[in-house]
mmCIF file of C-alpha atoms in Angstrom:
data_model
loop_
_atom_site.group_PDB
_atom_site.id
_atom_site.type_symbol
_atom_site.label_atom_id
_atom_site.label_comp_id
_atom_site.label_asym_id
_atom_site.label_seq_id
_atom_site.Cartn_x
_atom_site.Cartn_y
_atom_site.Cartn_z
ATOM 1 C CA MET A 12 119.484 117.203 66.676
ATOM 2 C CA LEU A 13 119.943 120.046 69.178
ATOM 3 C CA GLY A 14 122.943 122.353 69.091
ATOM 4 C CA LEU A 15 123.727 124.584 72.081
ATOM 5 C CA VAL A 16 125.977 127.366 70.801
ATOM 6 C CA LYS A 17 128.288 129.897 72.399
ATOM 7 C CA GLU A 18 127.218 133.534 72.523
ATOM 8 C CA SER A 19 129.427 136.067 70.748
ATOM 9 C CA MET A 20 127.745 139.415 71.505
ATOM 10 C CA ASP A 21 129.969 141.864 73.376
ATOM 11 C CA PHE A 22 130.338 140.678 76.992
ATOM 12 C CA GLU A 23 127.478 138.222 76.520
ATOM 13 C CA PHE A 24 128.459 135.412 78.871
ATOM 14 C CA ARG A 25 125.116 133.637 79.279
ATOM 15 C CA VAL A 26 124.436 130.182 77.922
ATOM 16 C CA GLY A 27 121.058 128.941 76.691
ATOM 17 C CA LEU A 28 121.010 125.737 78.757
ATOM 18 C CA VAL A 29 122.924 124.842 81.908
ATOM 19 C CA PRO A 30 124.186 121.248 82.383
ATOM 20 C CA HIS A 31 121.473 120.306 84.888
ATOM 21 C CA ASP A 32 118.799 121.084 82.289
ATOM 22 C CA VAL A 33 120.739 119.485 79.425
ATOM 23 C CA ALA A 34 120.615 116.294 81.496
ATOM 24 C CA GLN A 35 116.803 116.447 81.324
ATOM 25 C CA ILE A 36 116.990 116.278 77.521
ATOM 26 C CA THR A 37 119.854 113.928 76.654
ATOM 27 C CA PRO A 38 118.095 110.670 77.630
ATOM 28 C CA TYR A 39 115.670 111.312 74.771
ATOM 29 C CA PHE A 40 117.397 113.599 72.271
ATOM 30 C CA LYS A 41 120.920 114.071 70.958
ATOM 31 C CA VAL A 42 122.508 117.274 72.260
ATOM 32 C CA VAL A 43 125.777 118.750 71.031
ATOM 33 C CA VAL A 44 127.402 121.708 72.773
ATOM 34 C CA GLU A 45 129.871 124.124 71.236
ATOM 35 C CA GLU A 46 133.171 123.902 73.060
ATOM 36 C CA GLY A 47 133.469 126.580 75.731
ATOM 37 C CA ALA A 48 129.791 127.559 75.486
ATOM 38 C CA GLY A 49 129.272 127.606 79.249
ATOM 39 C CA LEU A 50 132.705 128.570 80.545
ATOM 40 C CA MET A 51 131.906 132.205 81.350
ATOM 41 C CA SER A 52 128.746 131.104 83.156
ATOM 42 C CA GLY A 53 130.804 128.763 85.318
ATOM 43 C CA TYR A 54 130.127 125.520 83.433
ATOM 44 C CA SER A 55 132.961 123.444 81.997
ATOM 45 C CA ASP A 56 132.777 121.307 78.889
ATOM 46 C CA GLU A 57 133.212 118.325 81.196
ATOM 47 C CA SER A 58 130.018 119.243 83.076
ATOM 48 C CA TYR A 59 128.093 119.089 79.783
ATOM 49 C CA LYS A 60 129.692 115.733 78.954
ATOM 50 C CA GLN A 61 128.539 114.417 82.315
ATOM 51 C CA ALA A 62 125.045 115.641 81.433
ATOM 52 C CA GLY A 63 125.125 113.410 78.353
ATOM 53 C CA ALA A 64 126.008 115.959 75.678
ATOM 54 C CA LYS A 65 128.782 115.794 73.098
ATOM 55 C CA ILE A 66 131.256 118.671 72.874
ATOM 56 C CA VAL A 67 131.827 119.792 69.293
ATOM 57 C CA ARG A 68 133.360 122.622 67.333
ATOM 58 C CA ARG A 69 131.434 125.741 66.399
ATOM 59 C CA ALA A 70 130.311 124.782 62.906
ATOM 60 C CA GLU A 71 128.884 121.433 64.006
ATOM 61 C CA ALA A 72 126.920 122.933 66.894
ATOM 62 C CA TRP A 73 125.334 125.509 64.566
ATOM 63 C CA ALA A 74 124.600 122.890 61.878
ATOM 64 C CA GLN A 75 121.956 121.076 63.957
ATOM 65 C CA SER A 76 118.264 121.139 63.054
ATOM 66 C CA VAL A 77 117.474 122.923 66.339
ATOM 67 C CA VAL A 78 119.811 125.671 67.563
ATOM 68 C CA VAL A 79 119.462 126.929 71.136
ATOM 69 C CA LYS A 80 121.037 130.133 72.368
ATOM 70 C CA CYS A 81 120.230 133.104 74.569
ATOM 71 C CA LYS A 82 120.601 136.245 72.421
ATOM 72 C CA GLU A 83 119.917 136.680 68.706
ATOM 73 C CA PRO A 84 122.552 135.617 66.140
ATOM 74 C CA LEU A 85 124.930 138.315 64.956
ATOM 75 C CA GLU A 86 125.521 138.954 61.252
ATOM 76 C CA HIS A 87 128.753 136.945 61.126
ATOM 77 C CA GLU A 88 126.791 133.953 62.474
ATOM 78 C CA TYR A 89 123.995 133.958 59.899
ATOM 79 C CA ALA A 90 125.915 131.712 57.514
ATOM 80 C CA LEU A 91 126.307 129.091 60.235
ATOM 81 C CA LEU A 92 122.574 128.360 60.432
ATOM 82 C CA THR A 93 121.289 125.539 58.252
ATOM 83 C CA GLU A 94 118.402 126.375 55.921
ATOM 84 C CA GLY A 95 115.108 125.285 57.451
ATOM 85 C CA ALA A 96 116.516 124.978 60.965
ATOM 86 C CA THR A 97 114.635 126.004 64.100
ATOM 87 C CA LEU A 98 116.129 128.786 66.205
ATOM 88 C CA PHE A 99 115.132 128.867 69.884
ATOM 89 C CA SER A 100 116.324 132.136 71.402
ATOM 90 C CA TYR A 101 115.574 135.660 72.508
ATOM 91 C CA LEU A 102 115.422 137.627 69.278
ATOM 92 C CA ASP A 103 114.533 141.336 69.706
ATOM 93 C CA LEU A 104 113.544 141.337 66.056
ATOM 94 C CA ALA A 105 111.697 144.653 65.837
ATOM 95 C CA TYR A 106 114.885 146.680 65.482
ATOM 96 C CA ASN A 107 116.936 144.349 63.286
ATOM 97 C CA LYS A 108 116.030 144.171 59.588
ATOM 98 C CA SER A 109 119.125 142.176 58.602
ATOM 99 C CA LEU A 110 118.167 139.444 61.076
ATOM 100 C CA ALA A 111 114.587 139.416 59.805
ATOM 101 C CA GLN A 112 115.828 139.142 56.215
ATOM 102 C CA MET A 113 118.094 136.235 57.139
ATOM 103 C CA LEU A 114 115.210 134.353 58.790
ATOM 104 C CA ILE A 115 113.239 134.733 55.568
ATOM 105 C CA ASP A 116 116.100 133.895 53.202
ATOM 106 C CA LYS A 117 117.053 130.735 55.098
ATOM 107 C CA LYS A 118 113.452 129.749 55.876
ATOM 108 C CA ILE A 119 114.222 129.550 59.573
ATOM 109 C CA ALA A 120 111.481 128.591 62.017
ATOM 110 C CA SER A 121 112.134 131.101 64.772
ATOM 111 C CA LEU A 122 110.745 130.512 68.263
ATOM 112 C CA CYS A 123 111.249 133.812 70.009
ATOM 113 C CA THR A 124 111.296 133.191 73.752
ATOM 114 C CA GLU A 125 110.554 136.774 74.818
ATOM 115 C CA THR A 126 107.192 136.756 73.005
ATOM 116 C CA LEU A 127 106.046 133.422 74.458
ATOM 117 C CA ALA A 128 103.035 134.398 76.584
ATOM 118 C CA GLY A 129 102.694 131.197 78.629
ATOM 119 C CA PRO A 130 99.666 129.817 80.529
ATOM 120 C CA LYS A 131 99.267 132.955 82.669
ATOM 121 C CA ASN A 132 100.102 135.469 79.923
ATOM 122 C CA ASN A 133 103.054 136.643 82.005
ATOM 123 C CA TYR A 134 105.858 135.881 79.510
ATOM 124 C CA PRO A 135 107.580 133.299 81.720
ATOM 125 C CA VAL A 136 110.863 133.083 79.779
ATOM 126 C CA LEU A 137 111.259 136.844 79.491
ATOM 127 C CA ALA A 138 110.301 137.576 83.093
ATOM 128 C CA PRO A 139 113.465 136.359 84.880
ATOM 129 C CA MET A 140 115.703 138.440 82.616
ATOM 130 C CA SER A 141 113.449 141.423 83.246
ATOM 131 C CA VAL A 142 113.999 140.948 86.982
ATOM 132 C CA VAL A 143 117.758 140.890 86.409
ATOM 133 C CA ALA A 144 117.649 143.946 84.121
ATOM 134 C CA GLY A 145 115.544 145.943 86.591
ATOM 135 C CA GLN A 146 117.906 145.254 89.455
ATOM 136 C CA LEU A 147 120.944 146.035 87.308
ATOM 137 C CA ALA A 148 119.381 149.314 86.145
ATOM 138 C CA ALA A 149 119.091 150.455 89.750
ATOM 139 C CA HIS A 150 122.724 149.538 90.436
ATOM 140 C CA LEU A 151 123.836 151.347 87.280
ATOM 141 C CA VAL A 152 122.105 154.576 88.261
ATOM 142 C CA GLN A 153 124.017 154.640 91.535
ATOM 143 C CA HIS A 154 127.278 153.605 89.843
ATOM 144 C CA TYR A 155 127.199 156.391 87.260
ATOM 145 C CA LEU A 156 126.332 158.958 89.930
ATOM 146 C CA LEU A 157 129.615 158.198 91.678
ATOM 147 C CA ALA A 158 132.303 160.844 91.240
ATOM 148 C CA LEU A 159 134.320 158.625 88.913
ATOM 149 C CA GLU A 160 135.568 159.429 85.411
ATOM 150 C CA HIS A 161 133.008 157.536 83.355
ATOM 151 C CA LEU A 162 134.142 159.166 80.090
ATOM 152 C CA PRO A 163 137.267 161.245 79.418
ATOM 153 C CA GLY A 164 136.756 164.378 81.482
ATOM 154 C CA VAL A 165 133.198 163.375 82.458
ATOM 155 C CA PHE A 166 132.593 162.601 86.122
ATOM 156 C CA GLY A 167 129.503 161.485 87.985
ATOM 157 C CA LEU A 168 127.652 163.928 90.220
ATOM 158 C CA GLY A 169 128.963 162.337 93.406
ATOM 159 C CA VAL A 170 125.450 161.814 94.763
ATOM 160 C CA LEU A 171 124.344 159.113 97.188
ATOM 161 C CA LEU A 172 120.790 158.015 96.423
ATOM 162 C CA GLY A 173 119.590 158.097 100.010
ATOM 163 C CA GLY A 174 121.334 161.326 100.939
ATOM 164 C CA LEU A 175 122.177 161.961 104.604
ATOM 165 C CA ALA A 176 120.519 163.784 107.492
ATOM 166 C CA GLY A 177 119.722 167.328 106.471
ATOM 167 C CA GLN A 178 119.823 166.554 102.733
ATOM 168 C CA ALA A 179 117.078 165.709 100.300
ATOM 169 C CA ARG A 180 117.055 162.223 98.843
ATOM 170 C CA ALA A 181 118.048 161.907 95.200
ATOM 171 C CA LYS A 182 115.090 161.782 92.834
ATOM 172 C CA VAL A 183 115.029 158.951 90.283
ATOM 173 C CA VAL A 184 112.262 158.432 87.730
ATOM 174 C CA VAL A 185 111.196 154.988 86.479
ATOM 175 C CA VAL A 186 109.088 154.919 83.310
ATOM 176 C CA GLY A 187 106.944 151.791 83.204
ATOM 177 C CA GLY A 188 105.559 149.483 85.863
ATOM 178 C CA GLY A 189 106.158 146.047 84.401
ATOM 179 C CA VAL A 190 108.660 143.558 85.802
ATOM 180 C CA VAL A 191 111.681 145.723 84.917
ATOM 181 C CA GLY A 192 110.105 148.849 86.357
ATOM 182 C CA LEU A 193 108.954 147.090 89.523
ATOM 183 C CA GLU A 194 112.410 145.722 90.254
ATOM 184 C CA ALA A 195 114.185 148.978 89.447
ATOM 185 C CA ALA A 196 111.788 150.998 91.602
ATOM 186 C CA ARG A 197 112.067 148.561 94.482
ATOM 187 C CA PHE A 198 115.866 148.548 94.493
ATOM 188 C CA LEU A 199 116.130 152.313 94.091
ATOM 189 C CA SER A 200 113.691 152.889 96.929
ATOM 190 C CA GLN A 201 115.530 150.447 99.174
ATOM 191 C CA ALA A 202 118.713 152.410 98.429
ATOM 192 C CA GLY A 203 116.969 155.489 99.790
ATOM 193 C CA ALA A 204 116.049 157.308 96.576
ATOM 194 C CA HIS A 205 112.887 159.331 96.094
ATOM 195 C CA VAL A 206 111.335 157.218 93.327
ATOM 196 C CA VAL A 207 108.677 158.502 90.950
ATOM 197 C CA VAL A 208 107.080 155.913 88.668
ATOM 198 C CA LEU A 209 105.445 157.076 85.438
ATOM 199 C CA GLU A 210 102.927 154.433 84.430
ATOM 200 C CA LEU A 211 101.228 154.072 81.045
ATOM 201 C CA ASP A 212 98.863 151.236 82.003
ATOM 202 C CA SER A 213 95.749 152.520 83.774
ATOM 203 C CA LEU A 214 95.134 149.174 85.500
ATOM 204 C CA LYS A 215 98.670 149.091 86.914
ATOM 205 C CA LEU A 216 98.283 152.722 87.876
ATOM 206 C CA GLN A 217 95.410 151.836 90.200
ATOM 207 C CA ASN A 218 96.947 148.628 91.528
ATOM 208 C CA HIS A 219 100.702 149.186 91.680
ATOM 209 C CA PRO A 220 101.891 146.466 94.092
ATOM 210 C CA TYR A 221 104.890 148.415 95.404
ATOM 211 C CA LYS A 222 103.345 151.879 95.788
ATOM 212 C CA ASP A 223 102.804 151.788 99.543
ATOM 213 C CA LEU A 224 105.301 149.066 100.396
ATOM 214 C CA TYR A 225 108.227 151.086 99.035
ATOM 215 C CA HIS A 226 106.771 154.614 99.322
ATOM 216 C CA LEU A 227 106.704 155.267 95.596
ATOM 217 C CA GLU A 228 105.002 158.126 93.799
ATOM 218 C CA VAL A 229 103.052 156.525 90.957
ATOM 219 C CA LEU A 230 101.774 158.923 88.322
ATOM 220 C CA ALA A 231 99.958 158.686 85.010
ATOM 221 C CA VAL A 232 101.941 159.558 81.909
ATOM 222 C CA HIS A 233 101.033 163.010 80.646
ATOM 223 C CA GLU A 234 103.014 166.169 80.018
ATOM 224 C CA ALA A 235 102.495 167.817 83.405
ATOM 225 C CA ASN A 236 103.463 164.664 85.309
ATOM 226 C CA ILE A 237 106.512 164.041 83.144
ATOM 227 C CA GLU A 238 107.704 167.584 83.792
ATOM 228 C CA TYR A 239 107.071 167.272 87.529
ATOM 229 C CA ALA A 240 108.799 163.900 87.744
ATOM 230 C CA LEU A 241 111.944 164.845 85.834
ATOM 231 C CA SER A 242 112.349 168.271 87.435
ATOM 232 C CA GLY A 243 115.566 168.019 89.461
ATOM 233 C CA ALA A 244 115.915 164.255 88.950
ATOM 234 C CA VAL A 245 119.398 162.743 88.862
ATOM 235 C CA GLY A 246 118.391 159.406 87.363
ATOM 236 C CA LEU A 247 115.974 158.022 84.778
ATOM 237 C CA VAL A 248 115.233 154.362 84.105
ATOM 238 C CA GLY A 249 113.348 153.491 80.919
ATOM 239 C CA ALA A 250 111.368 150.306 81.516
ATOM 240 C CA VAL A 251 108.714 150.351 78.804
ATOM 241 C CA LEU A 252 108.197 147.163 76.809
ATOM 242 C CA VAL A 253 105.766 146.483 74.004
ATOM 243 C CA THR A 254 106.525 142.974 72.781
ATOM 244 C CA ALA A 255 107.444 142.433 69.121
ATOM 245 C CA THR A 256 107.352 146.090 68.176
ATOM 246 C CA SER A 257 109.390 149.254 68.625
ATOM 247 C CA THR A 258 109.114 150.928 72.022
ATOM 248 C CA PRO A 259 107.077 154.169 72.085
ATOM 249 C CA LYS A 260 109.037 157.347 72.870
ATOM 250 C CA VAL A 261 107.703 158.580 76.198
ATOM 251 C CA ILE A 262 110.544 160.830 77.338
ATOM 252 C CA LEU A 263 111.550 163.428 74.762
ATOM 253 C CA LYS A 264 114.688 165.529 74.467
ATOM 254 C CA ARG A 265 112.955 168.577 75.879
ATOM 255 C CA HIS A 266 112.024 166.652 79.030
ATOM 256 C CA LEU A 267 115.645 165.742 79.748
ATOM 257 C CA ALA A 268 116.528 169.428 80.123
ATOM 258 C CA LEU A 269 114.638 169.326 83.442
ATOM 259 C CA MET A 270 117.067 166.834 84.969
ATOM 260 C CA GLN A 271 120.243 167.786 86.815
ATOM 261 C CA LYS A 272 123.227 168.002 84.468
ATOM 262 C CA GLY A 273 125.503 165.042 85.021
ATOM 263 C CA GLY A 274 122.543 162.779 85.745
ATOM 264 C CA VAL A 275 122.086 159.257 84.392
ATOM 265 C CA VAL A 276 119.701 157.744 81.828
ATOM 266 C CA VAL A 277 119.430 153.935 81.677
ATOM 267 C CA ASP A 278 116.984 152.643 79.044
ATOM 268 C CA VAL A 279 116.458 148.912 79.438
ATOM 269 C CA ALA A 280 114.359 148.662 76.257
ATOM 270 C CA CYS A 281 117.120 150.139 74.075
ATOM 271 C CA ASP A 282 117.236 146.908 72.054
ATOM 272 C CA LEU A 283 113.740 147.772 70.762
ATOM 273 C CA GLY A 284 114.435 151.468 70.324
ATOM 274 C CA GLY A 285 113.916 152.556 73.930
ATOM 275 C CA CYS A 286 111.367 154.904 75.474
ATOM 276 C CA VAL A 287 113.810 157.833 75.703
ATOM 277 C CA GLU A 288 114.201 159.871 72.515
ATOM 278 C CA THR A 289 117.974 160.279 72.905
ATOM 279 C CA ILE A 290 118.863 156.638 73.627
ATOM 280 C CA ARG A 291 120.928 154.540 71.253
ATOM 281 C CA GLN A 292 122.452 151.118 71.653
ATOM 282 C CA THR A 293 125.853 150.862 73.295
ATOM 283 C CA SER A 294 127.889 147.877 74.499
ATOM 284 C CA HIS A 295 129.429 146.614 77.707
ATOM 285 C CA SER A 296 132.821 147.623 76.285
ATOM 286 C CA GLN A 297 131.646 151.216 75.738
ATOM 287 C CA PRO A 298 128.474 151.468 77.793
ATOM 288 C CA VAL A 299 127.840 155.208 78.073
ATOM 289 C CA TYR A 300 127.848 158.412 76.043
ATOM 290 C CA LEU A 301 127.125 162.024 76.950
ATOM 291 C CA GLN A 302 124.123 163.774 75.420
ATOM 292 C CA GLU A 303 121.992 166.657 76.716
ATOM 293 C CA GLY A 304 124.449 166.859 79.623
ATOM 294 C CA LEU A 305 123.422 163.377 80.805
ATOM 295 C CA LEU A 306 125.208 160.041 80.786
ATOM 296 C CA HIS A 307 123.199 157.636 78.632
ATOM 297 C CA TYR A 308 123.468 153.851 79.101
ATOM 298 C CA GLY A 309 122.027 151.727 76.280
ATOM 299 C CA VAL A 310 123.473 148.216 76.563
ATOM 300 C CA PRO A 311 120.997 145.744 74.991
ATOM 301 C CA ASN A 312 122.257 142.629 76.809
ATOM 302 C CA MET A 313 122.538 143.871 80.378
ATOM 303 C CA PRO A 314 122.022 140.443 82.048
ATOM 304 C CA GLY A 315 125.006 139.022 80.132
ATOM 305 C CA VAL A 316 127.434 140.262 82.789
ATOM 306 C CA VAL A 317 125.692 138.383 85.603
ATOM 307 C CA ALA A 318 125.956 135.275 83.517
ATOM 308 C CA LYS A 319 125.613 132.511 86.074
ATOM 309 C CA THR A 320 122.495 133.922 87.716
ATOM 310 C CA SER A 321 120.978 134.770 84.331
ATOM 311 C CA SER A 322 121.843 131.462 82.667
ATOM 312 C CA ILE A 323 120.288 129.404 85.441
ATOM 313 C CA ALA A 324 117.135 131.531 85.329
ATOM 314 C CA TYR A 325 116.822 131.485 81.533
ATOM 315 C CA SER A 326 117.519 127.771 81.252
ATOM 316 C CA GLN A 327 115.068 126.858 83.983
ATOM 317 C CA ALA A 328 112.306 129.023 82.516
ATOM 318 C CA SER A 329 112.742 127.879 78.923
ATOM 319 C CA LEU A 330 113.305 124.145 79.524
ATOM 320 C CA PRO A 331 109.614 123.090 79.728
ATOM 321 C CA TYR A 332 108.908 124.815 76.404
ATOM 322 C CA LEU A 333 111.999 123.469 74.685
ATOM 323 C CA ARG A 334 111.232 119.925 75.824
ATOM 324 C CA TYR A 335 107.635 120.246 74.666
ATOM 325 C CA PHE A 336 108.812 121.399 71.253
ATOM 326 C CA LEU A 337 111.286 118.513 70.968
ATOM 327 C CA GLU A 338 108.640 115.986 71.993
ATOM 328 C CA HIS A 339 105.692 117.311 69.963
ATOM 329 C CA GLY A 340 107.268 119.122 67.031
ATOM 330 C CA LEU A 341 106.369 122.580 65.770
ATOM 331 C CA LYS A 342 102.687 121.793 65.218
ATOM 332 C CA GLY A 343 102.262 120.454 68.742
ATOM 333 C CA PHE A 344 104.253 123.306 70.238
ATOM 334 C CA LEU A 345 102.317 126.090 68.513
ATOM 335 C CA GLY A 346 99.001 124.519 69.464
ATOM 336 C CA ALA A 347 100.023 123.688 73.025
ATOM 337 C CA ASN A 348 97.234 124.090 75.553
ATOM 338 C CA ALA A 349 98.484 122.112 78.522
ATOM 339 C CA LYS A 350 98.363 123.335 82.112
ATOM 340 C CA GLU A 351 102.117 123.918 82.195
ATOM 341 C CA VAL A 352 102.747 124.782 78.534
ATOM 342 C CA ALA A 353 100.165 126.966 76.784
ATOM 343 C CA ASN A 354 99.811 130.191 74.776
ATOM 344 C CA THR A 355 102.913 129.409 72.770
ATOM 345 C CA LEU A 356 101.744 130.651 69.364
ATOM 346 C CA GLY A 357 103.114 134.133 69.999
ATOM 347 C CA ALA A 358 106.636 132.702 70.150
ATOM 348 C CA LEU A 359 106.665 132.121 66.397
ATOM 349 C CA SER A 360 108.328 135.048 64.636
ATOM 350 C CA ALA A 361 109.296 133.483 61.304
ATOM 351 C CA TYR A 362 108.486 130.370 59.296
ATOM 352 C CA GLN A 363 109.266 129.102 55.787
ATOM 353 C CA GLY A 364 110.226 132.473 54.335
ATOM 354 C CA TYR A 365 107.645 134.609 56.151
ATOM 355 C CA LEU A 366 107.629 136.793 59.234
ATOM 356 C CA THR A 367 104.685 136.111 61.527
ATOM 357 C CA LYS A 368 104.754 139.466 63.352
ATOM 358 C CA GLU A 369 102.677 141.824 61.207
ATOM 359 C CA GLY A 370 104.038 145.096 62.580
ATOM 360 C CA ILE A 371 107.626 144.038 61.994
ATOM 361 C CA ALA A 372 106.873 142.693 58.511
ATOM 362 C CA LYS A 373 105.224 145.989 57.536
ATOM 363 C CA ALA A 374 108.018 148.081 59.026
ATOM 364 C CA PHE A 375 110.650 146.140 57.085
ATOM 365 C CA ASN A 376 108.463 145.557 53.976
ATOM 366 C CA LEU A 377 108.993 141.795 54.208
ATOM 367 C CA PRO A 378 106.642 138.854 53.518
ATOM 368 C CA PHE A 379 104.075 138.167 56.240
ATOM 369 C CA MET A 380 101.957 135.187 57.252
ATOM 370 C CA GLN A 381 99.792 135.046 60.361
ATOM 371 C CA ALA A 382 100.960 132.589 63.007
ATOM 372 C CA HIS A 383 97.453 131.127 63.099
ATOM 373 C CA ALA A 384 97.726 130.426 59.363
ATOM 374 C CA VAL A 385 101.033 128.646 59.923
ATOM 375 C CA LEU A 386 99.464 126.451 62.601
ATOM 376 C CA LYS A 387 96.471 125.699 60.375
ATOM 377 C CA SER A 388 98.748 124.698 57.510
ATOM 378 C CA LEU A 389 100.660 122.361 59.817
ATOM 379 C CA GLU A 390 97.438 120.794 61.104
ATOM 380 C CA THR A 391 96.264 119.950 57.575
ATOM 381 C CA ARG A 392 99.439 118.056 56.698
#
């Protein structure tokens, strides 16, 4: 019934379920695991066997009626999905027309874990990966400022974030004050950087939880503040997320000219287009490129390289929702309103040949059906 498959994105070493959580499912549902699926997260095939799962080859794992993974399928994997199957995974659909077309063509029911709002509307399955990504972004800024050859003939500035006595601290700008932005700002500040947060949300602007605790400058997003923030900065972290749609461009090419040449741009939302005009997707194998005199980092699966930490967090966060779906079916899952499992309708991104995210459907000119209409049709059966 449930197939746990191995990730194949570049340096994507996470796994969708760890053995401890598989053991919570196998007494009630059949689980098959693709051989080697958890090895790079530190979990052997034997550990999944002990959890009650069966180890199978790739094709069999993908052929199940429910397929669980962490990141979206790649094009060479589309053919492995069975028509009408349910895909339970992060998806990042807004920037991937070929994936959207496949979901329609194969009538996949797609439960997109990053758009699952949860009982507190805090996106509980997305949140732990946002924590990881924010912390990694801070580490990456410092790493690419080191005087190492990051590209042929391109060296970092050789700047320590906290400076030393008699020197100014390095200025780093964080755009966005959600989970990613909070974690990045916290880590950068703890490393000694002068951190300026540019915040789009007026409510967060007035109630930023880290402003005083970590001595952050928190400013509203407008032209004068952007220019002030980026003037002389050595690092920029893009942390803007608008779920299920392309990220708005907040930092434009002209703004980047204000930064110190040789500085670093890390855009965490690059998988949805990013908030920096000059960002494009890269990979862990080739993570950076030089543009506007700045090193740009645009890896869409940053948490994949801290696979054990990320896999445990993802599996733990998603397990209650996956179990609820297995126990109650799609109708029960979409209409869930329990104390622990609620506000799940937003997870649906495709069903029976339709996309259920209107903005994405319009952008790609693909068939659309409202998620509420899907739920209503299921309730009348």
